[in-house]
mmCIF file of C-alpha atoms in Angstrom:
data_model
loop_
_atom_site.group_PDB
_atom_site.id
_atom_site.type_symbol
_atom_site.label_atom_id
_atom_site.label_comp_id
_atom_site.label_asym_id
_atom_site.label_seq_id
_atom_site.Cartn_x
_atom_site.Cartn_y
_atom_site.Cartn_z
ATOM 1 C CA VAL A 1 102.042 72.485 119.270
ATOM 2 C CA ILE A 2 98.840 74.092 118.152
ATOM 3 C CA ALA A 3 98.412 73.930 114.095
ATOM 4 C CA GLN A 4 98.742 77.841 112.928
ATOM 5 C CA HIS A 5 95.170 78.819 111.222
ATOM 6 C CA ILE A 6 95.283 80.165 107.615
ATOM 7 C CA PRO A 7 92.410 81.314 106.269
ATOM 8 C CA GLU A 8 90.772 79.607 102.881
ATOM 9 C CA PRO A 9 90.728 82.003 100.164
ATOM 10 C CA MET A 10 87.328 84.317 100.073
ATOM 11 C CA GLU A 11 84.545 82.359 98.128
ATOM 12 C CA SER A 12 84.362 82.865 94.383
ATOM 13 C CA PRO A 13 87.807 82.769 94.142
ATOM 14 C CA ARG A 14 89.902 86.212 93.792
ATOM 15 C CA LEU A 15 93.079 87.801 93.827
ATOM 16 C CA VAL A 16 91.940 90.758 96.312
ATOM 17 C CA ASN A 17 91.231 88.719 99.588
ATOM 18 C CA ASP A 18 90.093 91.560 101.888
ATOM 19 C CA PHE A 19 89.439 89.893 105.431
ATOM 20 C CA ILE A 20 88.891 92.690 107.019
ATOM 21 C CA GLY A 21 86.984 95.569 104.835
ATOM 22 C CA MET A 22 89.551 98.049 104.508
ATOM 23 C CA LEU A 23 88.274 98.576 100.784
ATOM 24 C CA ASN A 24 84.796 99.349 99.853
ATOM 25 C CA MET A 25 83.081 97.222 97.050
ATOM 26 C CA ASP A 26 84.001 99.590 94.218
ATOM 27 C CA GLU A 27 87.933 99.621 95.075
ATOM 28 C CA GLN A 28 88.125 95.729 95.338
ATOM 29 C CA GLN A 29 86.451 95.360 91.862
ATOM 30 C CA LYS A 30 88.861 97.851 90.525
ATOM 31 C CA LEU A 31 92.048 96.063 91.657
ATOM 32 C CA GLU A 32 90.165 92.808 91.079
ATOM 33 C CA GLN A 33 90.172 93.788 87.322
ATOM 34 C CA LYS A 34 93.912 95.249 87.238
ATOM 35 C CA LEU A 35 95.446 91.811 88.809
ATOM 36 C CA ARG A 36 93.139 89.601 86.646
ATOM 37 C CA ASN A 37 94.097 91.686 83.656
ATOM 38 C CA TYR A 38 97.630 90.886 84.378
ATOM 39 C CA GLN A 39 97.384 87.478 85.220
ATOM 40 C CA ASP A 40 95.206 86.561 81.767
ATOM 41 C CA THR A 41 98.091 88.434 80.214
ATOM 42 C CA THR A 42 101.305 86.758 81.902
ATOM 43 C CA SER A 43 100.248 84.000 83.982
ATOM 44 C CA SER A 44 102.048 85.425 87.055
ATOM 45 C CA GLN A 45 99.492 86.261 89.524
ATOM 46 C CA ILE A 46 99.405 89.191 92.464
ATOM 47 C CA TYR A 47 97.171 88.671 95.440
ATOM 48 C CA ILE A 48 96.256 91.188 97.669
ATOM 49 C CA VAL A 49 94.923 89.735 101.586
ATOM 50 C CA THR A 50 94.093 91.751 104.708
ATOM 51 C CA LEU A 51 94.122 90.376 107.823
ATOM 52 C CA SER A 52 93.220 90.757 111.426
ATOM 53 C CA ASP A 53 94.526 88.210 112.995
ATOM 54 C CA LEU A 54 98.408 86.370 111.981
ATOM 55 C CA ASP A 55 98.271 83.413 115.225
ATOM 56 C CA HIS A 56 100.994 85.371 116.827
ATOM 57 C CA ASP A 57 103.387 84.702 113.811
ATOM 58 C CA ASP A 58 105.861 86.845 112.118
ATOM 59 C CA ILE A 59 104.381 88.503 109.130
ATOM 60 C CA ALA A 60 107.035 87.563 106.632
ATOM 61 C CA ASP A 61 106.735 83.878 108.008
ATOM 62 C CA TYR A 62 102.824 84.596 107.663
ATOM 63 C CA ALA A 63 103.026 85.566 104.073
ATOM 64 C CA PHE A 64 105.295 82.310 102.443
ATOM 65 C CA LYS A 65 103.036 79.976 104.367
ATOM 66 C CA LEU A 66 99.734 81.702 103.294
ATOM 67 C CA GLY A 67 101.136 81.506 99.759
ATOM 68 C CA ASP A 68 102.224 78.062 99.826
ATOM 69 C CA LYS A 69 98.914 77.028 101.044
ATOM 70 C CA TRP A 70 96.865 79.013 98.419
ATOM 71 C CA GLY A 71 99.103 77.793 95.630
ATOM 72 C CA ILE A 72 99.968 81.725 94.592
ATOM 73 C CA GLY A 73 101.713 81.500 91.109
ATOM 74 C CA GLN A 74 102.052 78.866 89.061
ATOM 75 C CA LYS A 75 104.080 75.855 90.693
ATOM 76 C CA ASP A 76 106.961 75.239 87.961
ATOM 77 C CA LYS A 77 107.491 78.995 87.602
ATOM 78 C CA ASP A 78 106.859 80.086 91.333
ATOM 79 C CA ASN A 79 105.487 83.564 89.778
ATOM 80 C CA GLY A 80 103.203 84.657 92.447
ATOM 81 C CA ILE A 81 103.735 87.804 94.411
ATOM 82 C CA LEU A 82 101.394 88.603 97.772
ATOM 83 C CA ILE A 83 100.900 91.872 99.672
ATOM 84 C CA LEU A 84 99.951 91.035 102.782
ATOM 85 C CA ILE A 85 98.673 93.537 105.254
ATOM 86 C CA HIS A 86 97.814 93.373 108.744
ATOM 87 C CA PRO A 87 96.721 96.690 110.500
ATOM 88 C CA GLY A 88 97.163 96.115 114.133
ATOM 89 C CA ASP A 89 95.413 97.282 116.738
ATOM 90 C CA SER A 90 95.666 99.976 119.163
ATOM 91 C CA ASN A 91 98.578 98.208 120.954
ATOM 92 C CA VAL A 92 100.750 97.134 118.044
ATOM 93 C CA SER A 93 101.376 98.638 114.903
ATOM 94 C CA GLY A 94 100.453 97.527 111.628
ATOM 95 C CA ASP A 95 102.527 95.616 109.140
ATOM 96 C CA ILE A 96 102.651 95.504 105.651
ATOM 97 C CA PHE A 97 104.704 92.411 104.002
ATOM 98 C CA ILE A 98 105.389 91.733 99.954
ATOM 99 C CA ALA A 99 106.273 88.177 99.289
ATOM 100 C CA THR A 100 107.648 87.139 95.923
ATOM 101 C CA GLY A 101 107.889 83.800 94.342
ATOM 102 C CA ARG A 102 111.396 82.678 93.238
ATOM 103 C CA GLY A 103 110.496 83.424 89.732
ATOM 104 C CA PHE A 104 110.815 87.089 90.945
ATOM 105 C CA GLU A 105 113.749 87.162 93.204
ATOM 106 C CA ASP A 106 116.047 88.543 90.554
ATOM 107 C CA ILE A 107 113.704 91.459 89.204
ATOM 108 C CA ILE A 108 111.720 92.257 92.633
ATOM 109 C CA HIS A 109 114.295 91.497 95.879
ATOM 110 C CA ASP A 110 114.040 92.479 99.579
ATOM 111 C CA SER A 111 115.352 96.144 98.876
ATOM 112 C CA ILE A 112 113.186 97.338 95.811
ATOM 113 C CA VAL A 113 109.998 95.631 97.873
ATOM 114 C CA SER A 114 110.899 97.643 100.980
ATOM 115 C CA ASN A 115 111.011 100.727 98.756
ATOM 116 C CA ILE A 116 107.978 99.780 97.438
ATOM 117 C CA ILE A 117 106.098 99.778 100.841
ATOM 118 C CA LYS A 118 107.709 102.860 101.680
ATOM 119 C CA ARG A 119 107.327 105.192 98.767
ATOM 120 C CA ASP A 120 103.790 103.669 97.184
ATOM 121 C CA ILE A 121 101.895 102.370 100.107
ATOM 122 C CA VAL A 122 102.742 103.607 103.368
ATOM 123 C CA PRO A 123 102.224 107.676 102.450
ATOM 124 C CA ASP A 124 98.708 106.932 101.100
ATOM 125 C CA PHE A 125 98.042 104.611 104.072
ATOM 126 C CA ARG A 126 98.957 107.302 106.906
ATOM 127 C CA ASN A 127 96.065 109.177 104.838
ATOM 128 C CA GLY A 128 93.473 106.608 105.066
ATOM 129 C CA ASP A 129 93.682 106.121 101.284
ATOM 130 C CA PHE A 130 94.259 102.466 101.397
ATOM 131 C CA TYR A 131 93.197 101.987 98.024
ATOM 132 C CA THR A 132 95.216 104.380 96.438
ATOM 133 C CA GLY A 133 98.667 102.704 98.374
ATOM 134 C CA LEU A 134 97.465 99.443 97.043
ATOM 135 C CA ASP A 135 96.865 100.649 93.441
ATOM 136 C CA LYS A 136 100.351 102.251 93.129
ATOM 137 C CA ALA A 137 101.967 99.395 94.654
ATOM 138 C CA THR A 138 100.373 96.889 92.237
ATOM 139 C CA THR A 139 101.417 99.028 89.098
ATOM 140 C CA SER A 140 104.837 99.202 90.542
ATOM 141 C CA LEU A 141 104.867 95.371 90.741
ATOM 142 C CA ILE A 142 103.696 95.026 87.255
ATOM 143 C CA LYS A 143 105.907 97.234 85.365
ATOM 144 C CA LEU A 144 109.180 95.739 87.283
ATOM 145 C CA ALA A 145 107.728 92.078 86.609
ATOM 146 C CA ASN A 146 107.089 92.925 83.075
ATOM 147 C CA GLY A 147 110.476 95.020 82.609
ATOM 148 C CA GLN A 148 108.956 98.088 81.902
ATOM 149 C CA PHE A 149 111.419 99.645 83.984
ATOM 150 C CA SER A 150 114.600 98.646 85.724
ATOM 151 C CA SER A 151 114.490 97.480 89.567
ATOM 152 C CA SER A 152 117.518 99.623 89.909
ATOM 153 C CA LEU A 153 115.398 103.182 89.189
ATOM 154 C CA HIS A 154 113.329 102.076 91.828
ATOM 155 C CA GLU A 155 115.770 101.395 94.394
ATOM 156 C CA GLU A 156 116.294 103.814 96.834
ATOM 157 C CA LYS A 157 119.233 106.234 96.253
ATOM 158 C CA SER A 158 120.841 104.801 98.855
ATOM 159 C CA TYR A 159 124.598 104.467 97.072
ATOM 160 C CA THR A 160 124.291 107.895 95.961
ATOM 161 C CA THR A 161 123.354 109.412 99.453
ATOM 162 C CA LEU A 162 126.457 107.409 100.757
ATOM 163 C CA LEU A 163 128.994 108.710 98.340
ATOM 164 C CA VAL A 164 127.850 112.330 99.001
ATOM 165 C CA ASN A 165 128.001 111.961 102.682
ATOM 166 C CA ILE A 166 131.556 110.102 102.274
ATOM 167 C CA ILE A 167 132.507 113.205 100.391
ATOM 168 C CA ILE A 168 130.945 115.556 102.617
ATOM 169 C CA ILE A 169 133.028 114.189 105.762
ATOM 170 C CA ALA A 170 136.011 113.747 103.855
ATOM 171 C CA LEU A 171 135.740 117.472 102.896
ATOM 172 C CA ILE A 172 135.150 118.771 106.525
ATOM 173 C CA MET A 173 137.855 116.408 107.644
ATOM 174 C CA MET A 174 140.225 118.266 105.241
ATOM 175 C CA LEU A 175 139.036 121.874 106.278
ATOM 176 C CA ALA A 176 139.637 120.560 109.951
ATOM 177 C CA ILE A 177 143.247 119.419 109.143
ATOM 178 C CA SER A 178 144.365 122.488 107.194
ATOM 179 C CA VAL A 179 142.796 124.467 110.416
ATOM 180 C CA ILE A 180 145.073 122.641 112.645
ATOM 181 C CA ARG A 181 147.953 122.913 110.620
ATOM 182 C CA LYS A 182 147.597 126.882 110.551
ATOM 183 C CA ILE A 183 147.274 126.640 114.024
ATOM 184 C CA ARG A 184 150.240 124.835 114.856
ATOM 185 C CA SER A 185 152.053 126.811 112.276
ATOM 186 C CA ARG A 186 150.843 130.027 114.370
ATOM 187 C CA LYS A 187 152.396 128.748 117.692
ATOM 188 C CA LYS A 188 156.057 127.856 116.392
#
């Protein structure tokens, strides 16, 4: 079995580890300062890591292995978050994964993480504005973790959408039944 290669953090420990150069130095420094301020005021950590190679591993598995190896978050609180970006190549679409420590599971669960990726990161990444996508995502994560807004406000309105769809289908079915009854009553 070949041991998986997980890189060491960049020299002079930092929270933004851009191994592939997605961000310019100014953007890296702005994000680093933002994440350092958050860490200094809360003791929680948010890391951003960009990698060109996940050693043929699933991005989610790789993210949790990397988080464990680097010791993201405080061990006794498990209060770390990792935003892992693997841009892929011409044959493979890129991947983005946000791994949260157990200390954040109740606040920032999988559906919220998915929405942060879809709403905050992907639109700006599609426009080539990687910094803005990461800035928005880290702002959302910080606000959720600090309780500045409820996780339910950040969730997709899928329940409401589902309810509206059910009502529309029910109305269409009632209309169809009514039409069928009228047609049958005319035949009698």
